mmCIF file of C-alpha atoms in Angstrom:
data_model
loop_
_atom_site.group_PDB
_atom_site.id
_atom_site.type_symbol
_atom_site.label_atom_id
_atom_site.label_comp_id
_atom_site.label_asym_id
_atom_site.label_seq_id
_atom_site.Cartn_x
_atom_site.Cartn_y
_atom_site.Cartn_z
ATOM 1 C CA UNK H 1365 113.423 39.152 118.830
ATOM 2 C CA UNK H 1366 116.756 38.913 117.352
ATOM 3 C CA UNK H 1367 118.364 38.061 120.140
ATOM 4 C CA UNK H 1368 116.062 35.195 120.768
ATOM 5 C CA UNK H 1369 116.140 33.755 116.887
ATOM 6 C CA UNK H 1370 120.113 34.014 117.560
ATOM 7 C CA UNK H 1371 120.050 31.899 120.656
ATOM 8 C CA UNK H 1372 117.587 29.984 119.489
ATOM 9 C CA UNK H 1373 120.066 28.767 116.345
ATOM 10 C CA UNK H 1374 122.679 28.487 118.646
ATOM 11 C CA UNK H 1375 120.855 25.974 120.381
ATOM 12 C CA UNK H 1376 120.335 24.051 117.755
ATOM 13 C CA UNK H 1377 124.104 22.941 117.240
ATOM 14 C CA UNK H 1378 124.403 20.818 120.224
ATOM 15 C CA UNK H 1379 120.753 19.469 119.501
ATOM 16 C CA UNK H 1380 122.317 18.089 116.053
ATOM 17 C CA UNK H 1381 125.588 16.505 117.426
ATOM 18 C CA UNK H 1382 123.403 15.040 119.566
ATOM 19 C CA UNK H 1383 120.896 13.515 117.300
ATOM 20 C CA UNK H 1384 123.425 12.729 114.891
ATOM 21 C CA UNK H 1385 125.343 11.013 117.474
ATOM 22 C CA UNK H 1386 122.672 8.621 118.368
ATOM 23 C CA UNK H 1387 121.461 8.177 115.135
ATOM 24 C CA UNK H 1388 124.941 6.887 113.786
ATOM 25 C CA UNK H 1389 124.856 4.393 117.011
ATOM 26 C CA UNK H 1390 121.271 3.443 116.502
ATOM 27 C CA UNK H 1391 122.104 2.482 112.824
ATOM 28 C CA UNK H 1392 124.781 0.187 113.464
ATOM 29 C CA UNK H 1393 123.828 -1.283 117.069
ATOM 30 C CA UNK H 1394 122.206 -4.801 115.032
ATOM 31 C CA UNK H 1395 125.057 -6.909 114.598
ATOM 32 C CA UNK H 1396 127.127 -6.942 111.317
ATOM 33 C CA UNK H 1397 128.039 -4.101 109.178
ATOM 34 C CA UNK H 1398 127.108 -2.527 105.550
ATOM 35 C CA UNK H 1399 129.055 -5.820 104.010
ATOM 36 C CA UNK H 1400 126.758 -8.329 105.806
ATOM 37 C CA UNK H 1401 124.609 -8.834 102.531
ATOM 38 C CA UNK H 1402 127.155 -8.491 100.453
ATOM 39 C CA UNK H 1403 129.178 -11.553 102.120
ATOM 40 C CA UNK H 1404 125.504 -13.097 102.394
ATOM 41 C CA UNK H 1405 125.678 -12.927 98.643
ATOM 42 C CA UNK H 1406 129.066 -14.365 98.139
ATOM 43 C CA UNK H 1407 128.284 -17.332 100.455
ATOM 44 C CA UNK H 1408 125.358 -17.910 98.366
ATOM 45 C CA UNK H 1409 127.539 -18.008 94.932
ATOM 46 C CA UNK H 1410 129.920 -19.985 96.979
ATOM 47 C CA UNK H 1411 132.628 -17.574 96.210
ATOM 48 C CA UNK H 1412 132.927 -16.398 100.167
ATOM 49 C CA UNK H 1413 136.334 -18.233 100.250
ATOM 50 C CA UNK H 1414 138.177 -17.105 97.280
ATOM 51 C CA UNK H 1415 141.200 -14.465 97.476
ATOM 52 C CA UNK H 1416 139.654 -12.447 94.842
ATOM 53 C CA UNK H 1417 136.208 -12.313 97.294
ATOM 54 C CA UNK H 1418 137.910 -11.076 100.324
ATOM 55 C CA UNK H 1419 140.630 -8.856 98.526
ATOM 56 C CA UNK H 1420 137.304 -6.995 97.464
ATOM 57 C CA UNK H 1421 135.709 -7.403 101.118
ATOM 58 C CA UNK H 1422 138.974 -6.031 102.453
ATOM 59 C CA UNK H 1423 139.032 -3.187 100.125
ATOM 60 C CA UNK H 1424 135.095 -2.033 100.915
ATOM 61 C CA UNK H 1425 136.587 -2.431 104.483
ATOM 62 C CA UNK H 1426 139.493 0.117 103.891
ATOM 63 C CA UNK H 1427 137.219 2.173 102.026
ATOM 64 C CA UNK H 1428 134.164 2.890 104.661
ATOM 65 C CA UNK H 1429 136.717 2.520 107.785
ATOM 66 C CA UNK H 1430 134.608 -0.094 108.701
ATOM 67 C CA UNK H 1431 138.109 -1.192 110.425
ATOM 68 C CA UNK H 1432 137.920 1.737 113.242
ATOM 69 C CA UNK H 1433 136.436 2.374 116.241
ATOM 70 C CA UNK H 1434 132.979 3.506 115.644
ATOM 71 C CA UNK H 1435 133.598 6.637 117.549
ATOM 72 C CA UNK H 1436 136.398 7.026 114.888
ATOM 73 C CA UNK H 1437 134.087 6.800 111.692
ATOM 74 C CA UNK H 1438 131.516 9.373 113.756
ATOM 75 C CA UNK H 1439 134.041 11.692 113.985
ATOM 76 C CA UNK H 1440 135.652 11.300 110.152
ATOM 77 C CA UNK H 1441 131.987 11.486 108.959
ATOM 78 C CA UNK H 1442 130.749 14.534 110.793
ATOM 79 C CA UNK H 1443 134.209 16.002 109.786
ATOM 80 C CA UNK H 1444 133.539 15.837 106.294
ATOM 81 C CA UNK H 1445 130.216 16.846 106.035
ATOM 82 C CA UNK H 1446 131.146 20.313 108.671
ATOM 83 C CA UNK H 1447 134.642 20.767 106.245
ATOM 84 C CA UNK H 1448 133.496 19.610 102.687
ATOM 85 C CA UNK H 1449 129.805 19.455 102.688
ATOM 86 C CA UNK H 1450 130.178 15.873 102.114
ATOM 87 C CA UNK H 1451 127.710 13.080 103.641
ATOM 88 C CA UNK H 1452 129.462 10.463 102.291
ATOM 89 C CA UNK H 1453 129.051 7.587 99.725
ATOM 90 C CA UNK H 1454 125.982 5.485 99.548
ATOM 91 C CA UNK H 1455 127.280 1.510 100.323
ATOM 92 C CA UNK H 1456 123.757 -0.004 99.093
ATOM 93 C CA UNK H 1457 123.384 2.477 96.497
ATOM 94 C CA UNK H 1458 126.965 2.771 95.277
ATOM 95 C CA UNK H 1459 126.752 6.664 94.624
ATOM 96 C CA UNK H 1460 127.117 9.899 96.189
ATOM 97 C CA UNK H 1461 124.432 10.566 99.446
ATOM 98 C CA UNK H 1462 123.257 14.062 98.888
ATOM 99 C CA UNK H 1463 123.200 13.086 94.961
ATOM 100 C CA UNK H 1464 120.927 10.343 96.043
ATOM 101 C CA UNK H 1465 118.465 12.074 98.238
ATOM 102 C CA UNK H 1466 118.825 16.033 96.502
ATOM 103 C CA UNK H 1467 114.857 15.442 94.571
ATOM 104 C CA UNK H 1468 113.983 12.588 96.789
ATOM 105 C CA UNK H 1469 114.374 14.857 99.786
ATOM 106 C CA UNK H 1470 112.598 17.855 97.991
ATOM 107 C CA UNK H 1471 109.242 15.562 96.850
ATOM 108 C CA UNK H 1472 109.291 14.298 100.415
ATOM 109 C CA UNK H 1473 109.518 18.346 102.060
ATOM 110 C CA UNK H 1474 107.033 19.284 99.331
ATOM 111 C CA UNK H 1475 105.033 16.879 100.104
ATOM 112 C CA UNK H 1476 105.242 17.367 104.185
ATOM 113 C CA UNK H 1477 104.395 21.087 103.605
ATOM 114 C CA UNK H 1478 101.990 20.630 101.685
ATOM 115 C CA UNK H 1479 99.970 18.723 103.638
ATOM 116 C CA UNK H 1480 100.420 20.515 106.645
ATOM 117 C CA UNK H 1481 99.168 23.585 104.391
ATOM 118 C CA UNK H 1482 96.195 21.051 103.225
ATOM 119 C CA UNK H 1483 95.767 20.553 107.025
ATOM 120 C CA UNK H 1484 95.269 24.086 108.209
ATOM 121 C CA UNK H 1485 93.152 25.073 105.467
ATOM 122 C CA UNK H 1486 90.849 21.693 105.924
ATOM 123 C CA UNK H 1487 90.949 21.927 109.389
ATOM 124 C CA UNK H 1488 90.713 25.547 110.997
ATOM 125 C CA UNK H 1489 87.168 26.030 108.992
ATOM 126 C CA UNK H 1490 85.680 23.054 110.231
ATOM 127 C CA UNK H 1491 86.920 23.466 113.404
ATOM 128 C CA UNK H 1492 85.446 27.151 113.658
ATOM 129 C CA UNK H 1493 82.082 25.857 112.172
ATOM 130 C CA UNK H 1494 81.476 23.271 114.837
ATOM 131 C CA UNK H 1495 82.294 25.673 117.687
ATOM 132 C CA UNK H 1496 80.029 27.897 116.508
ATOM 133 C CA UNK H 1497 77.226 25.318 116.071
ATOM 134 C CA UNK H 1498 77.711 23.478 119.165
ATOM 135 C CA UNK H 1499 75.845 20.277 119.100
ATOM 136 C CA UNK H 1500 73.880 20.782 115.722
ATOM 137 C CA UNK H 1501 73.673 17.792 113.349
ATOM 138 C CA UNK H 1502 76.910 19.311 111.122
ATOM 139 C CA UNK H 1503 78.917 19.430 114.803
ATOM 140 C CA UNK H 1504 78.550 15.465 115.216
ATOM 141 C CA UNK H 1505 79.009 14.491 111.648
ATOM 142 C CA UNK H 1506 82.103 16.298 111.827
ATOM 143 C CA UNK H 1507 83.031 14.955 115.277
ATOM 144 C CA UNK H 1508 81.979 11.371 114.160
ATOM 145 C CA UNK H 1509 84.550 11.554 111.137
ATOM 146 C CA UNK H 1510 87.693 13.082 113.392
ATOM 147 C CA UNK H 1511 87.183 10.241 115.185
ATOM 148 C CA UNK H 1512 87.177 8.213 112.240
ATOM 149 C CA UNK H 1513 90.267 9.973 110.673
ATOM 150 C CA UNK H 1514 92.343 9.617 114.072
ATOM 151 C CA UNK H 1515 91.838 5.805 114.471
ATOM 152 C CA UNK H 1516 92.697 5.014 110.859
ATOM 153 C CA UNK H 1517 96.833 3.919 110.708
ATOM 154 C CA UNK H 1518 98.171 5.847 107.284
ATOM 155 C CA UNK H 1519 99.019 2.388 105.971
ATOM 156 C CA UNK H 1520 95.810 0.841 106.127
ATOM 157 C CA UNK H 1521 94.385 4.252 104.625
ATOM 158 C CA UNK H 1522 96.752 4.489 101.722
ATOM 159 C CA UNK H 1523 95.996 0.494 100.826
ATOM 160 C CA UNK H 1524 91.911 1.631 101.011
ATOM 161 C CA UNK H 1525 92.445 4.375 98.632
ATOM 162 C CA UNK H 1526 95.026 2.390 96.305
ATOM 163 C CA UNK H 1527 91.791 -0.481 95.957
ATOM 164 C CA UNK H 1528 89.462 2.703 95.319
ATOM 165 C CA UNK H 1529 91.257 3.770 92.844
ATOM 166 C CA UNK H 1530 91.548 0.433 90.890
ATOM 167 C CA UNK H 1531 88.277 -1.058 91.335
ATOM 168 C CA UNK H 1532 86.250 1.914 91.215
ATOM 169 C CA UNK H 1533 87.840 4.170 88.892
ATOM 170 C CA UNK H 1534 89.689 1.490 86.797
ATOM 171 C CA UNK H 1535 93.134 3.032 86.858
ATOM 172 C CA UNK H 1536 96.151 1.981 85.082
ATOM 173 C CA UNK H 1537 98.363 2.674 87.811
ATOM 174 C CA UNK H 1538 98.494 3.546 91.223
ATOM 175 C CA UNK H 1539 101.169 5.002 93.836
ATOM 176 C CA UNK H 1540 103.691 7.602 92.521
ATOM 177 C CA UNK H 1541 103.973 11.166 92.195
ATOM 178 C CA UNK H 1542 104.590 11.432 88.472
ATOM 179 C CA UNK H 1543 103.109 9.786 85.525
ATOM 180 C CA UNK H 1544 106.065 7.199 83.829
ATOM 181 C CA UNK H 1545 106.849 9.774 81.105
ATOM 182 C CA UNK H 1546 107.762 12.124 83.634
ATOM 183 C CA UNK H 1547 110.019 10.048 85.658
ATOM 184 C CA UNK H 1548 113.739 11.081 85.080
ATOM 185 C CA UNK H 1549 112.498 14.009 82.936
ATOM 186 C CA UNK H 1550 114.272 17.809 83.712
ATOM 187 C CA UNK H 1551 111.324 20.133 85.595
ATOM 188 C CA UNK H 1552 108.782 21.723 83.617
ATOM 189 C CA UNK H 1553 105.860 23.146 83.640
ATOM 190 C CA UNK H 1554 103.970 20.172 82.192
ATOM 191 C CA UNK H 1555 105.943 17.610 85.286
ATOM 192 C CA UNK H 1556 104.817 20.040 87.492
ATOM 193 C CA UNK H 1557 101.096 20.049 86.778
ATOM 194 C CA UNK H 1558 101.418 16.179 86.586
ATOM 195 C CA UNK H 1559 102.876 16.710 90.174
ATOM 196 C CA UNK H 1560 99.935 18.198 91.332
ATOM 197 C CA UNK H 1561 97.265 15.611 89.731
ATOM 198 C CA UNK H 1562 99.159 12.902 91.465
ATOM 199 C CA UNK H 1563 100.024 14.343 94.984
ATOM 200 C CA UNK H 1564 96.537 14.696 96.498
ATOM 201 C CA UNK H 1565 95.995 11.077 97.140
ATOM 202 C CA UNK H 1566 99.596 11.262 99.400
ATOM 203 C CA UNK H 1567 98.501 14.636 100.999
ATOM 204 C CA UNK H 1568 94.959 13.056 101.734
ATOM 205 C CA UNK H 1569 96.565 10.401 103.175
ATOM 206 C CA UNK H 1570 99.171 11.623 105.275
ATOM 207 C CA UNK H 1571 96.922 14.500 106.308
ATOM 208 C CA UNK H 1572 93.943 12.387 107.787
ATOM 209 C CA UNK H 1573 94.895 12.282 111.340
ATOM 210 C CA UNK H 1574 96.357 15.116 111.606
ATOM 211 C CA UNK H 1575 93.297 16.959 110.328
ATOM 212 C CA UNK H 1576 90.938 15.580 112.400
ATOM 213 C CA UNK H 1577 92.995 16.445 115.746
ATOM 214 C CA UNK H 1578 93.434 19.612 114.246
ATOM 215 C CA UNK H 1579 89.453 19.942 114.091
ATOM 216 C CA UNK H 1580 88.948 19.018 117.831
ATOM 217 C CA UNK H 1581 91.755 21.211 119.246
ATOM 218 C CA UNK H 1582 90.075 24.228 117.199
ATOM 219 C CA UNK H 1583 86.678 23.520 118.207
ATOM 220 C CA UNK H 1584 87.574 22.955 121.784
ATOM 221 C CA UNK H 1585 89.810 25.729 121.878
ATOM 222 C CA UNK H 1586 87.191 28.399 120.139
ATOM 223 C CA UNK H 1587 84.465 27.186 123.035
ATOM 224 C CA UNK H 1588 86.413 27.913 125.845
ATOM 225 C CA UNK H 1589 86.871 30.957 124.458
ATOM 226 C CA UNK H 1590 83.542 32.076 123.409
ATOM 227 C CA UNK H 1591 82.560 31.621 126.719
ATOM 228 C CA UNK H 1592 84.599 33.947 128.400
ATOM 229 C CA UNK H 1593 83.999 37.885 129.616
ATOM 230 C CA UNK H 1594 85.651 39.909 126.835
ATOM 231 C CA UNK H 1595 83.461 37.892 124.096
ATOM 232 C CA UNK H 1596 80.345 38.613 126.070
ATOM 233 C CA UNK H 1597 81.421 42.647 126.464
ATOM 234 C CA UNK H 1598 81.978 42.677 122.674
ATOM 235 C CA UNK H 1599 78.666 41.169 121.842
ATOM 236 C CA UNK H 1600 76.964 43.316 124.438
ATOM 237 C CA UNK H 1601 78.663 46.269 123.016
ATOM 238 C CA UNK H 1602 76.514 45.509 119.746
ATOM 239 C CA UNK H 1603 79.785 44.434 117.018
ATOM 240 C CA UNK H 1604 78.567 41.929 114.645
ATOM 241 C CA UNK H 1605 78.831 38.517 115.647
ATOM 242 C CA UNK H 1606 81.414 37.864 112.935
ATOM 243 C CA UNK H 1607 83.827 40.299 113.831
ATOM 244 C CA UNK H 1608 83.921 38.850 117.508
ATOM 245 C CA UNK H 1609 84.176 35.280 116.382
ATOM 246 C CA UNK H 1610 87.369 35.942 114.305
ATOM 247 C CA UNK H 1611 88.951 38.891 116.197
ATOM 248 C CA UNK H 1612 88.654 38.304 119.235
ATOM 249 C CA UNK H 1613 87.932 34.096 119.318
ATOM 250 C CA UNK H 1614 89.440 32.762 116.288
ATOM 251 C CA UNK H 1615 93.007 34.943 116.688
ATOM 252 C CA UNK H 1616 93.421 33.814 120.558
ATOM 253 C CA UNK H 1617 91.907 30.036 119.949
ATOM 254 C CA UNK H 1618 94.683 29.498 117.321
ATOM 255 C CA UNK H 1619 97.925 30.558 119.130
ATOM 256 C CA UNK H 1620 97.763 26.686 120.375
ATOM 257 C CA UNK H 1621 97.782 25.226 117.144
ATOM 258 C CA UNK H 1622 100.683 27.502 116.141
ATOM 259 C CA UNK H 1623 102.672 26.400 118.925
ATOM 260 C CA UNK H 1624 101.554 22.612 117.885
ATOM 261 C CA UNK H 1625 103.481 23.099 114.675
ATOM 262 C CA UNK H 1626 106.772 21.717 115.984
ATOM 263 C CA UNK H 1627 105.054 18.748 117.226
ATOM 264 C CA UNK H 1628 103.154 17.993 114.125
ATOM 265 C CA UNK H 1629 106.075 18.281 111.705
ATOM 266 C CA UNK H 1630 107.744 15.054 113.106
ATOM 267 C CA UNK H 1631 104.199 13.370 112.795
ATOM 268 C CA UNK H 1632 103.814 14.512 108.850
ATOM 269 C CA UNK H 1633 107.272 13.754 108.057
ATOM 270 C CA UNK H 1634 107.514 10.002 109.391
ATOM 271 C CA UNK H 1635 103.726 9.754 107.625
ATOM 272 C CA UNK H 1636 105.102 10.664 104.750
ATOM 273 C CA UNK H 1637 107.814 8.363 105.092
ATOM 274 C CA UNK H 1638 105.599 5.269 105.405
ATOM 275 C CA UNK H 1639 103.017 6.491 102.904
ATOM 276 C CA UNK H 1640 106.247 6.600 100.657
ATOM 277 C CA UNK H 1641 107.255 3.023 101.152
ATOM 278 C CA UNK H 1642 103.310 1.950 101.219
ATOM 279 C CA UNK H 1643 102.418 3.693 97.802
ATOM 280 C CA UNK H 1644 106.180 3.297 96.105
ATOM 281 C CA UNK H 1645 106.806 7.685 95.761
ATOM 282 C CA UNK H 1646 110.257 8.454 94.406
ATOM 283 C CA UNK H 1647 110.587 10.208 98.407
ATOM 284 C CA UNK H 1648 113.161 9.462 100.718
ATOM 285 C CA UNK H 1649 111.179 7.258 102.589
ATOM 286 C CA UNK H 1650 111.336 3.649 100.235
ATOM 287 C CA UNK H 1651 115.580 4.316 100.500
ATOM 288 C CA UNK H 1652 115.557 5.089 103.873
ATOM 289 C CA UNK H 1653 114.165 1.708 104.807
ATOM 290 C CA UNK H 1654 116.233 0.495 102.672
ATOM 291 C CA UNK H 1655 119.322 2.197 103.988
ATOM 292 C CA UNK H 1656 118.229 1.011 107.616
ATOM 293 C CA UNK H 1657 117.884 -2.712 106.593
ATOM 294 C CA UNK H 1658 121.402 -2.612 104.767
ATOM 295 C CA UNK H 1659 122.660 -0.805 108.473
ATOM 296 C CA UNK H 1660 123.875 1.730 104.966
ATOM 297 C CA UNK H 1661 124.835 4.156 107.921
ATOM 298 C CA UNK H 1662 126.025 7.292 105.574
ATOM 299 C CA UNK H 1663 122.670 7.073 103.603
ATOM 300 C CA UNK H 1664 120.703 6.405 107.113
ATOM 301 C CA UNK H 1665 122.323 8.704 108.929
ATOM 302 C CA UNK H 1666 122.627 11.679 106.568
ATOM 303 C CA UNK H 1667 118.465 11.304 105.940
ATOM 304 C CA UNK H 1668 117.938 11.989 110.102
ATOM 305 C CA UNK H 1669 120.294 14.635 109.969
ATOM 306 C CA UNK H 1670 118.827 16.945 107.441
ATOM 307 C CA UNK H 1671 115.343 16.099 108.831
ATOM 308 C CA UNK H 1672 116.476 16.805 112.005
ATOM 309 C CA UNK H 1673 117.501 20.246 110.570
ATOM 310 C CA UNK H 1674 114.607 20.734 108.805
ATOM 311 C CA UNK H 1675 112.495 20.040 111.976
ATOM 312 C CA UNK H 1676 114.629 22.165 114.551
ATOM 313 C CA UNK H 1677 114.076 25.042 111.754
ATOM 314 C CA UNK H 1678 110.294 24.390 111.643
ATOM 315 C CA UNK H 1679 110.113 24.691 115.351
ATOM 316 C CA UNK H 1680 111.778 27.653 114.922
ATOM 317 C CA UNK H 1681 109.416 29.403 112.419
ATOM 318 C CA UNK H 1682 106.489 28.394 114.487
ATOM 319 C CA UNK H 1683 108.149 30.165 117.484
ATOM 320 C CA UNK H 1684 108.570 33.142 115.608
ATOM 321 C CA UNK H 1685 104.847 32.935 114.049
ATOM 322 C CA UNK H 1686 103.559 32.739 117.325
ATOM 323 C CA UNK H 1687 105.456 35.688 118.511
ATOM 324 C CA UNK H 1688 104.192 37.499 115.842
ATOM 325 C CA UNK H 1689 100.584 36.360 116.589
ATOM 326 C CA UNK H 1690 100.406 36.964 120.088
ATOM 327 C CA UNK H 1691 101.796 40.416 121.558
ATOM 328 C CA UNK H 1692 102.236 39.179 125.051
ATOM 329 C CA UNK H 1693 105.094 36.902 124.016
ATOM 330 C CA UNK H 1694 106.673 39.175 122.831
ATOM 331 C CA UNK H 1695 106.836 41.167 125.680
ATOM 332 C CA UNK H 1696 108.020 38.535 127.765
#
């Protein structure tokens, strides 16, 4: 197993050049650069022509190395951040990158993780119950609302539950993690509590879709097994009916899902990201959009990379879970 964990993290090195690579040409293939808006602006205050104007454009030039090749700015970027830890400087945002997405980046993991926690624990129950109830009454109203939860877009859910919430319960405010007084404030135990009254309407959200595939690959998964010979020996053997639905069904029928969890990280995170932008979270997602539209490629790029990390080590941990699960991996 160690081996494997060590070539599996070796692996992952090229995987990031790669995707940071293509991410870094992605960002700046529209044309124009970072100082597109900011000439836009000048032209607009008609000061595009003055010396003082273009001694400043010239200088932001300098600056980002907007000058060089673009290979040459990959390489001086990726040098930085491998030598000094350092993503860069934010054009749009005029500060430090990591500075800028440090909490943003955290709320937008805890949120991810949560709801993939919210997911399981949602999901795996229901999922066993229909199985086990095959075409009762519960079975369809449960299948009826997957269906439900898988055709409705995140957006159009989020902008539902935002009305809800104003012309039903009358709130003040909607969107956000925190309350305003909490905004800015150092952690504590109070911000954290208000954390938790505000994120279930982001988790709900997000979660959705992924819960209600979650629900049919259980179910399906738990049938096919119930079906076969070593769940009829048990039950002829006489062990309660319990024991052989979560023994011997419910341990094999989940070693799919497990292996799902690299696949349903990407989907959380980039809901997450639009449910950000949709109900205005302090996550990364509102400044990555913003970074894109700007082409700010040391804010853009810097946000794919760490996700990508984040991701590749997710994929990882689900690897190793399912090892753990399932003996027979680990024998191969």
């Amino acid at each position: 197993m160690t081996n494997y964990i060590i070539r599996r993290l070796l692996h992952m090195i090229p995987t990031l050049i790669l995707i940071s690579m293509v991410s870094f040409v992605v960002i700046q293939a529209p044309p124009g650069d970072m100082l597109t808006s900011r000439l836009a602006e000048l032209a607009e205050q008609g000061e595009l022509g003055s010396e003082s104007a273009m001694a400043q454009i010239d200088a932001l030039r300098e600056r980002y190395g907007l000058n060089d090749p673009i290979y040459v700015q990959y390489i001086h970027w990726i040098w930085k951040i491998v030598s000094k830890g350092d993503f860069g400087q934010s054009f749009t945002y005029e500060m430090d990158v990591m500075e800028l997405l440090a909490e943003r980046l955290g709320l937008t993991l805890t949120l991810t993780l949560s709801t993939l926690i919210f997911t399981w624990i949602v999901a795996i129950p229901i999922g066993i119950y229909s199985a086990t109830r095959q075409y009762s009454i519960g079975d369809y109203g449960f299948t009826f609302l997957g269906f439900i939860g898988l055709a409705t877009p995140n957006f159009l859910l989020a902008l539902v539950i935002m009305f809800i919430q104003v012309a039903v319960f009358e709130a003040e405010s909607v969107g956000g993690l925190l309350s305003p007084e909490y905004i800015g404030a150092a952690w504590t135990w109070a911000k954290f509590v208000d954390l938790l009254k505000h994120i279930w309407v982001p988790i709900i959200v997000i979660g959705t879709g992924s819960t209600a595939g979650i629900i049919r690959i259980m179910r399906g998964n738990l049938l096919d097994i119930l079906g076969q010979q070593h769940i009829q020996t048990g039950r002829a053997k006489g062990l309660k009916e319990g024991k052989v639905i979560v023994k011997y069904g419910v341990r094999i029928a989940i070693n799919p899902l497990v292996s799902r969890l690299g696949l349903e990280l990407p989907n959380l995170l980039s809901g997450a990201v639009v449910t950000g932008i949709v109900l205005g979270l302090p996550t990364a997602g509102p400044i990555f959009l913003t970074a894109l539209t700007s082409q700010d490629m040391y804010l853009a790029g810097a946000f794919l990379l760490l996700a990508a990390t984040f991701l590749l080590i997710g994929n990882l941990l689900a690897d190793i879970l399912l090892a753990w699960l399932d003996p027979r991996i680990r024998y191969e």
